[in-house]
Amino acid sequence: MTESHITPSTDTLSLGQQLKQEREALQLSIEDVAQKTNLKKSHIESLENDIFILQNVAPTFVRGYVRNYLRFLRLPEDLASSVNYGEVKIPKEVLHKTSAGKVVQKSQNLWVKYLTICVLLAAIGMTLLWWWQDYQQEQENRDQFVNNAVPVETMPATHNAIEISPQVETPVEPTAQTAAQAVENAENVAPVTESQAQAASETTAPIANVENNAQQTAVTATNVLAQPTADNTQNSATPAAETAIGNDDLRIEITGKESWITVKGNQSKKSLAEKLYNNGEVLTFNGNEQYRLTIGAPANVKIYYKGQEVPLKIDGRVARIKLPLAQ
């Protein structure tokens, strides 16, 4: 009786069986293979038992273990791709759809990016436009304020002239009226003298003397009344001038609506006056040889130094003056 040994074909053996059969043909134990390939015994046993999905080991590393083992046993490395290592294979159609979705999403993101840039540019442009309009409005208000400041300064002088003129001319009017009445009386007396002259020549001379006396009386009354009026005018003007100027070293009058005024002495850095002053306010300073002034609205201010008015340049800008003025 003959026994026939049938060796199984490698085509019918699994990858794990082929690994085990080749290891036994080389008369190597699992420990020897583990020592030479630096693989764990548990991993070698799992591979020979056709377990290619190892716990806590990534499929890529398992594939590398199989190739290393095949290389050690001198088997074709192509056998490593004949088994599944737990990897999920994505179909090509799904890959194409995914790539198309990425392209669409990228285009949408690009569109949103451009829209955001346009919104930011519009916001910046509106901000600049608002700032420019506000700046122009401020300049117009400043020019209007400067233009209105000049008439405001001249108005009080006009009113003063109107108020003073009646004071000078009022006493003269009764004098003129008195003189006119005296002349009329003299004219009325003249016809009477003519009619009486025909009746009696003796009465002509006294009547003529009366007419001359009446004219002289009218002229004398006019001179007498005009003389006190002129004296009163001079006397009233003199105290007004003295009151306006005074005996102060520095006198500042606010004649317009308002003005910012800063006054500093020559010895101290502290300001003697620094605020916004309104119409009608008067500032006086004494005891300093030099003064430094800053006038916000020169058109609304009058300055007197040592009794003399200081000329101011009215050009709509802030005036900075140092007193006494350089000769």
XYZ file of C-alpha atoms in Angstrom, residues 147-279:
133
model
C -17.712 138.175 9.124
C -20.439 138.813 11.690
C -17.941 140.002 14.279
C -17.042 143.235 12.401
C -20.610 144.706 12.272
C -21.100 143.812 15.918
C -18.105 145.980 16.809
C -19.336 149.042 14.913
C -22.907 148.921 16.229
C -22.160 150.282 19.736
C -20.248 153.268 18.249
C -23.233 154.160 16.061
C -25.664 153.952 18.959
C -23.387 156.055 21.126
C -23.230 158.703 18.425
C -27.004 158.728 18.205
C -27.367 158.959 21.941
C -24.734 161.697 22.381
C -25.926 163.905 19.554
C -29.227 164.840 21.255
C -27.263 165.797 24.386
C -25.188 168.305 22.386
C -27.935 169.707 20.185
C -30.881 169.777 22.612
C -29.872 172.924 24.527
C -29.343 174.829 21.271
C -32.905 174.360 19.968
C -34.591 176.581 22.585
C -31.985 179.290 21.890
C -32.778 179.294 18.200
C -36.494 179.368 18.929
C -36.028 182.255 21.367
C -34.036 184.204 18.809
C -36.682 183.563 16.171
C -39.430 184.757 18.500
C -37.431 187.900 19.270
C -37.015 188.602 15.559
C -40.732 188.053 14.961
C -41.541 190.431 17.776
C -39.208 192.978 16.246
C -40.890 192.596 12.855
C -44.265 193.037 14.461
C -43.020 196.192 16.137
C -41.740 197.627 12.818
C -45.156 198.177 11.187
C -46.406 199.781 14.316
C -43.546 202.274 14.274
C -44.173 203.110 10.615
C -47.838 203.827 11.235
C -47.091 205.885 14.269
C -44.360 207.817 12.427
C -46.972 209.365 10.184
C -48.945 210.471 13.204
C -46.109 211.815 15.308
C -42.446 212.135 14.409
C -41.395 212.310 18.003
C -42.179 208.662 18.651
C -40.048 207.300 15.749
C -36.735 207.372 17.529
C -37.835 205.465 20.637
C -39.469 202.743 18.555
C -36.326 202.295 16.447
C -34.291 202.053 19.592
C -36.661 199.384 20.851
C -36.147 197.368 17.612
C -32.378 197.581 17.893
C -32.505 196.610 21.528
C -34.658 193.576 20.655
C -32.178 192.372 18.024
C -29.240 192.861 20.359
C -31.109 191.000 23.075
C -31.764 188.025 20.733
C -28.104 187.854 19.661
C -26.923 188.129 23.255
C -29.331 185.386 24.348
C -28.092 183.137 21.558
C -24.446 183.632 22.536
C -25.164 183.195 26.216
C -27.092 179.942 25.684
C -24.633 178.516 23.147
C -21.653 179.190 25.396
C -22.803 176.975 28.321
C -23.892 174.309 25.867
C -20.394 174.076 24.375
C -18.871 174.104 27.851
C -21.184 171.311 28.965
C -20.316 169.288 25.856
C -16.599 169.612 26.524
C -17.046 168.821 30.213
C -19.190 165.749 29.475
C -16.773 164.437 26.813
C -13.725 164.769 29.054
C -14.955 162.456 31.879
C -16.185 159.949 29.285
C -12.720 159.750 27.725
C -11.113 159.460 31.133
C -13.558 156.737 32.141
C -12.997 154.783 28.907
C -9.219 154.742 29.186
C -8.552 155.045 32.941
C -5.191 154.955 34.660
C -4.623 151.177 34.442
C -1.505 149.702 32.844
C -3.597 147.301 30.753
C -7.305 147.575 30.022
C -9.263 145.118 27.878
C -12.868 145.776 26.810
C -15.115 143.187 25.154
C -17.175 145.174 22.654
C -18.441 142.290 20.527
C -20.392 139.157 21.383
C -17.652 137.137 23.064
C -13.948 136.323 22.867
C -11.440 133.969 24.471
C -8.724 135.949 26.274
C -5.500 134.744 27.900
C -3.261 137.196 29.792
C 0.149 136.239 31.197
C 2.766 138.328 33.007
C 6.478 138.414 32.341
C 7.551 136.854 35.654
C 5.087 134.027 36.320
C 3.992 131.248 34.004
C 0.549 131.243 35.593
C -2.137 133.004 33.583
C -3.588 136.209 35.011
C -6.798 135.582 33.046
C -7.827 132.699 30.827
C -11.450 132.071 29.865
C -14.280 133.091 27.515
C -15.494 136.651 28.174
C -18.839 138.078 27.029
C -19.937 141.484 25.751
